[in-house]
Tab-separated table of C-alpha atoms and ligand atoms in Angstrom:
chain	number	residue	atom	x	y	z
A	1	UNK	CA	-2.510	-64.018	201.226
A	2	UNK	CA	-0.803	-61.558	203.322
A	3	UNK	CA	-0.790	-58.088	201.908
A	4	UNK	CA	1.908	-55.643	202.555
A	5	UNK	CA	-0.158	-53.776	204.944
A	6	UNK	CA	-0.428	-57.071	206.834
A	7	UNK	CA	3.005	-57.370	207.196
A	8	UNK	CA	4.230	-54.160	208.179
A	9	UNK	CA	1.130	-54.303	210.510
A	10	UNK	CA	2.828	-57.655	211.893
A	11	UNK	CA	6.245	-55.899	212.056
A	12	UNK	CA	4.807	-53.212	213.960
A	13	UNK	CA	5.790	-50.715	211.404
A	14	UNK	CA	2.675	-49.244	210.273
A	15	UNK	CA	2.823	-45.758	212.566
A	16	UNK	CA	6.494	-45.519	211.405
A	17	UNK	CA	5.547	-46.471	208.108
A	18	UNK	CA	3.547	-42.806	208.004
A	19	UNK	CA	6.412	-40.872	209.898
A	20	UNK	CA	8.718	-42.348	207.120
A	21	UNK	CA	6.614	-40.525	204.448
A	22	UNK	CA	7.513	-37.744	206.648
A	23	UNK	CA	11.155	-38.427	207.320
A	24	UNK	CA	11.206	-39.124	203.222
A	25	UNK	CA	10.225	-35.954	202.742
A	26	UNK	CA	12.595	-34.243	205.013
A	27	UNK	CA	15.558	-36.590	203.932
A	28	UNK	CA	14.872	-35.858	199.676
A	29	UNK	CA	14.757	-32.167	200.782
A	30	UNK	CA	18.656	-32.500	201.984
A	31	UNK	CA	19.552	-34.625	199.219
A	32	UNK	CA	20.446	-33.804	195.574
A	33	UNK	CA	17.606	-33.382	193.370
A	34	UNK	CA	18.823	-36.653	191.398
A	35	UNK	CA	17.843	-38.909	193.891
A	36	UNK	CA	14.118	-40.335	193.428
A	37	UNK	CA	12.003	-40.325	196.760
A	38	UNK	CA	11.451	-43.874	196.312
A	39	UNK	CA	14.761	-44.234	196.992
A	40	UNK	CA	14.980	-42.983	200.084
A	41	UNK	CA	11.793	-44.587	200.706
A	42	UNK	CA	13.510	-48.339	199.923
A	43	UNK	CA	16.042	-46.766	202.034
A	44	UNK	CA	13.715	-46.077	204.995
A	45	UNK	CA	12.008	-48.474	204.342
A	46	UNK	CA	15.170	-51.602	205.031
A	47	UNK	CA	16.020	-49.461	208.145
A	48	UNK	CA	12.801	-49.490	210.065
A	49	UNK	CA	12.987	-53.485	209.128
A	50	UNK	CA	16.233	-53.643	210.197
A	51	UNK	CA	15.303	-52.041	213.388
A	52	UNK	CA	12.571	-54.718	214.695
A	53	UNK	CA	14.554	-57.642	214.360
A	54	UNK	CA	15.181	-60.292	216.601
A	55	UNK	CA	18.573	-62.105	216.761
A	56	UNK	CA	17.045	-65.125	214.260
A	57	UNK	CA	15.682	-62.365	212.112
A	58	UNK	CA	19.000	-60.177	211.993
A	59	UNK	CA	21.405	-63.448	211.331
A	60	UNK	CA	19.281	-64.688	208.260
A	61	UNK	CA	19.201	-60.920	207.033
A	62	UNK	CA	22.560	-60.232	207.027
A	63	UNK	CA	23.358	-63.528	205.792
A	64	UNK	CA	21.612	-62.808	202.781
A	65	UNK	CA	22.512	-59.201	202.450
A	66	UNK	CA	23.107	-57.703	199.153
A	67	UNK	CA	22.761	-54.389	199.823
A	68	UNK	CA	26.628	-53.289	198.633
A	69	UNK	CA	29.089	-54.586	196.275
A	70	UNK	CA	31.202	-56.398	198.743
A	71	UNK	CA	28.205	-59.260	198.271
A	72	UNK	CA	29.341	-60.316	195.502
A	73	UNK	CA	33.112	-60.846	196.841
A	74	UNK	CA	32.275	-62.266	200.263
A	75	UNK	CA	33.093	-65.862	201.119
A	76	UNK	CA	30.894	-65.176	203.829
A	77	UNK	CA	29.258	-62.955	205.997
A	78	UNK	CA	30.817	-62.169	209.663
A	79	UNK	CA	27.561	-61.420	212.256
A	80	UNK	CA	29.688	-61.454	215.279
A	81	UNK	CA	30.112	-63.924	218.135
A	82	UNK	CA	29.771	-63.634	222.107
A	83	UNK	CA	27.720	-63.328	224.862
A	84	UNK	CA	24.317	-62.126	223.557
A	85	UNK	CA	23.610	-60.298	226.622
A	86	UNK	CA	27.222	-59.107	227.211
A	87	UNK	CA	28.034	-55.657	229.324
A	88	UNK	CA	30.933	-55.662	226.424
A	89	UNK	CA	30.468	-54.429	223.333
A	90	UNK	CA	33.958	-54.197	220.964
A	91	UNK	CA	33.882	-53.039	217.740
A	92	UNK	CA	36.073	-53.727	215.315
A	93	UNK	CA	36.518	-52.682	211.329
A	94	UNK	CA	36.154	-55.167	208.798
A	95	UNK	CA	36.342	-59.016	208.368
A	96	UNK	CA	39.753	-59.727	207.113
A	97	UNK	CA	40.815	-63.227	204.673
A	98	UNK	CA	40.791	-65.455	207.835
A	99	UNK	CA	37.876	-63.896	209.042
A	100	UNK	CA	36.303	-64.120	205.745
A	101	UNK	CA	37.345	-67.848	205.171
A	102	UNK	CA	36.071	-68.987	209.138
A	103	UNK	CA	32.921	-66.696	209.177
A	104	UNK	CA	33.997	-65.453	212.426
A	105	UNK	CA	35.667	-61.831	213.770
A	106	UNK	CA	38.987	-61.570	214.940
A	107	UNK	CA	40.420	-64.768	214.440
A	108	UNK	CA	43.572	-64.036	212.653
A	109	UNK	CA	46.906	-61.826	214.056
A	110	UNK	CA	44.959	-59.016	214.926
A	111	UNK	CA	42.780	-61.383	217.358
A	112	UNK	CA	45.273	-63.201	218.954
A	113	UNK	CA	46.669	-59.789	220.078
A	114	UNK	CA	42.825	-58.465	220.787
A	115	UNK	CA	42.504	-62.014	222.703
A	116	UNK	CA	45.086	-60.953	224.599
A	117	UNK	CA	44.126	-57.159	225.506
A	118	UNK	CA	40.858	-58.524	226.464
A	119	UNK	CA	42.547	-60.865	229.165
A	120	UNK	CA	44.495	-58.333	230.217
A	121	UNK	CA	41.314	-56.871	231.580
A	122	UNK	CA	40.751	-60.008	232.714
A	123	UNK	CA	37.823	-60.557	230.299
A	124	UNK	CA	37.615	-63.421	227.451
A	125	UNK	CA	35.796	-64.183	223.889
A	126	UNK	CA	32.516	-64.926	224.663
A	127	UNK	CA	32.555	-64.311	228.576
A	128	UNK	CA	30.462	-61.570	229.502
A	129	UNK	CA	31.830	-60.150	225.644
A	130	UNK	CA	30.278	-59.594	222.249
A	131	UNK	CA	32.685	-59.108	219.561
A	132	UNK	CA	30.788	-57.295	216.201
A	133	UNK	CA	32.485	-55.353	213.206
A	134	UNK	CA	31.214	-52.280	211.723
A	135	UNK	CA	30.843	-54.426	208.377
A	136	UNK	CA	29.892	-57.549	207.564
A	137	UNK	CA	32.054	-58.487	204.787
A	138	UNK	CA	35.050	-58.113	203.819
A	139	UNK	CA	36.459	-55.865	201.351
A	140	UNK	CA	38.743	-57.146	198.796
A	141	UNK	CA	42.423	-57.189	199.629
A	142	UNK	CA	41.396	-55.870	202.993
A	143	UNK	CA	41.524	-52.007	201.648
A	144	UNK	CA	39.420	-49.744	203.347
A	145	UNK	CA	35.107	-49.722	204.170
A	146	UNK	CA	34.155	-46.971	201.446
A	147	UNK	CA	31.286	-44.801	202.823
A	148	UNK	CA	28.727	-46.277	200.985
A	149	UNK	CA	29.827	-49.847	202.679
A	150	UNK	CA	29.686	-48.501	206.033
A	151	UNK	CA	26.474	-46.689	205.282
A	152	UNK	CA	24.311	-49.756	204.115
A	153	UNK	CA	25.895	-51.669	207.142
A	154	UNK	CA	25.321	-49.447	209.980
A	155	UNK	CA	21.775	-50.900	210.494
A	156	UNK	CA	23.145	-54.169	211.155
A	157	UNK	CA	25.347	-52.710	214.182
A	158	UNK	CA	22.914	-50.554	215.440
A	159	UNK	CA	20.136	-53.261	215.638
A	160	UNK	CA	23.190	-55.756	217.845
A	161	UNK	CA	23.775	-52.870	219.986
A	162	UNK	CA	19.877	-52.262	220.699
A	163	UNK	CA	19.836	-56.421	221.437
A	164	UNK	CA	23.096	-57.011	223.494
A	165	UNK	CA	22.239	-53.183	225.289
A	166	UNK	CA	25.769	-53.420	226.439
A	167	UNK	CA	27.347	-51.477	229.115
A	168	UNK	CA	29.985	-50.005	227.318
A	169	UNK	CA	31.344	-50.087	223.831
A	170	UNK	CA	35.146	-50.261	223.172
A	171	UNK	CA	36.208	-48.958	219.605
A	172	UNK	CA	38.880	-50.363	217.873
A	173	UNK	CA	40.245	-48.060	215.466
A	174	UNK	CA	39.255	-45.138	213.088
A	175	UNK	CA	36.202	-46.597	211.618
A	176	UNK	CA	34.806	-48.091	214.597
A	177	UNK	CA	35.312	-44.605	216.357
A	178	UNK	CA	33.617	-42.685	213.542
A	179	UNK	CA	30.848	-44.807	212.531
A	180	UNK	CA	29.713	-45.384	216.562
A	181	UNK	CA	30.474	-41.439	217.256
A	182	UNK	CA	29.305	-39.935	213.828
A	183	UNK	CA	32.658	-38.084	213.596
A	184	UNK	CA	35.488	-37.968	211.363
A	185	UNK	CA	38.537	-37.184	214.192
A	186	UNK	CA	41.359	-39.628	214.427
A	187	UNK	CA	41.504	-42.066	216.812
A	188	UNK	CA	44.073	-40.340	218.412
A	189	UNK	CA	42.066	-37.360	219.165
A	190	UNK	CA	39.244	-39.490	220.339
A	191	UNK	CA	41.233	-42.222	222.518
A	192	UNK	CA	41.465	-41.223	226.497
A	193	UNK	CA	38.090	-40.345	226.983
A	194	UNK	CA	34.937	-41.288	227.608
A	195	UNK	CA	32.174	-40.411	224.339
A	196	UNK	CA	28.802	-41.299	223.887
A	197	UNK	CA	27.293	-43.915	221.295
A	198	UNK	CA	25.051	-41.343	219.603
A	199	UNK	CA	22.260	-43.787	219.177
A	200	UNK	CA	21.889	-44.882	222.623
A	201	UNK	CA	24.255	-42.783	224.550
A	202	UNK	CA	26.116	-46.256	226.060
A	203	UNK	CA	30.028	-44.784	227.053
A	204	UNK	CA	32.138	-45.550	224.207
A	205	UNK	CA	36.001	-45.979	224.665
A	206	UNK	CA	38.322	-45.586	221.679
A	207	UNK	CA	41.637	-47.142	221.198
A	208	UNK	CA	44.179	-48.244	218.589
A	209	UNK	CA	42.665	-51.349	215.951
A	210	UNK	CA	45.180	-54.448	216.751
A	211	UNK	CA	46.035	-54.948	213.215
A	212	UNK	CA	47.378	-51.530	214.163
A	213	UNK	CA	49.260	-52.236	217.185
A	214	UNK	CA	50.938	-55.264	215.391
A	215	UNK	CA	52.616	-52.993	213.359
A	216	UNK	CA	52.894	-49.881	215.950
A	217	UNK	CA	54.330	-51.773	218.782
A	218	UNK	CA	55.037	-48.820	220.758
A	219	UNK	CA	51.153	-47.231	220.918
A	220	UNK	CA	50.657	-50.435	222.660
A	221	UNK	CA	51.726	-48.639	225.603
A	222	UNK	CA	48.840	-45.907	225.160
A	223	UNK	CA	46.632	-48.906	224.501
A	224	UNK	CA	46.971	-50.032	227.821
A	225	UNK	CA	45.622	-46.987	229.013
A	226	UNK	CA	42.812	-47.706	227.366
A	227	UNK	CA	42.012	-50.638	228.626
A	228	UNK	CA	42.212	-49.168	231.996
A	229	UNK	CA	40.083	-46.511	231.194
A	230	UNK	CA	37.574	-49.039	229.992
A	231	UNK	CA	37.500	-51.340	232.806
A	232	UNK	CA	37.388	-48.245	235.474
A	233	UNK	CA	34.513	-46.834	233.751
A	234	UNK	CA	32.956	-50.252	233.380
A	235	UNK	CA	33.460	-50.352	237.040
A	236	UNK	CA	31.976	-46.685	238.160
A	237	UNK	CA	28.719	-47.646	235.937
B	301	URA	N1	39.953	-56.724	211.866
B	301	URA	C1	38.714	-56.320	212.193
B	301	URA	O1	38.467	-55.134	212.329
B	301	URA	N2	37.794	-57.225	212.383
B	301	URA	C2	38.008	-58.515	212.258
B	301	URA	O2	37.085	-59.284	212.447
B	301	URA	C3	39.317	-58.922	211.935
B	301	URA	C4	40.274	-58.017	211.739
């Protein structure tokens, strides 16, 4: 039978299986004394996982994720659809209902209108495009990720980035922006220039969410701009 040694050995985890001990160490040390170290172990553990998968691997994981509540109110998970080898990375929020009920992102208002920014660049779904969502569930009555959500999530995104090794990421809306660029500032303070995905450093471009512009018709305007921006730094790359 194959022990757990085996496995990790298999994974090719078992050198960052020791630097976790480490990284434990150095993580309980920043965290409140009520957290157990096999916590952050489990923790460390799912993230170093997380971190070797293939595409096969990642789909069935996340499939089967329980890792936050919003398992247990999910129709479905979302992965993300596109061109696995896309120079286009966008990034949206959340699943919403539709999204929820059709197990795919941005297929409701907000994706008509991001269908149509996207061809306005001249670029479409699944052309030369991968279209991911900073979770893969959706929370109930569409309110906000909470932390924890995004937190437990993030390996998921990080892993797709390190497969589709896009070009350039766009970021729609505040918790796109934050979660890719570790930041809390508003999307207004981040849109018009070019940032850095902090895992990778791939150019990141922020811009409104289009559930956002639906209801903010006039930011469209700015969100033009950054399309532009996105497509001449695509370009200079
Ligand atoms: N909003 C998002 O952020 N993502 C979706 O998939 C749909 C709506």
């Amino acid at each position: 039978m194959m022990t757990r040694e085996d496995m990790l050995r298999e994974l090719e985890l078992l050198p960052v299986w020791q630097l976790r001990q480490q990284a434990a160490k150095a993580t309980q040390a920043s965290m409140p004394a009520s957290i157990p170290i096999s916590n952050v172990n489990t923790a460390l553990d799912r993230i170093s996982i997380i971190q070797n998968f293939d595409w096969q691997a990642l789909r069935v994981d996340v499939k089967s994720c329980q890792a936050c509540g919003l398992a247990k109110t999910r129709t479905q998970t979302v992965f993300g659809v596109g061109d696995e080898n896309a120079d286009w990375l966008i990034v949206g929020e959340a699943p919403g209902a539709e999204e929820d009920k059709r197990g795919e992102p941005f297929v409701g208002r907000a994706g008509q209108l991001l269908d149509n920014m996207l061809a306005a660049i001249e670029l479409k779904r699944g052309e030369n495009v991968y279209i991911a969502n900073v979770l893969k569930c959706r929370p109930p009555e569409n309110r906000d990720p909470h932390g924890e959500e995004v937190m437990q999530c993030d390996p998921y995104l990080k892993r797709q980035v390190e497969l589709i090794k896009p070009k350039l990421i766009l970021a729609l809306g505040k918790f796109a922006a934050q979660s890719l660029l570790n930041s809390d500032a508003t999307v207004t303070s981040m849109r018009g220039k070019l940032h850095h995905y902090h895992y990778h450093g791939v150019p990141v471009i922020v811009t409104y969410h289009p559930a956002y512009l639906l209801r903010n018709l006039a930011d469209k305007a700015k969100a033009w701009d950054d399309l532009c921006l996105a497509k001449s730094t695509m370009q200079s790359l």
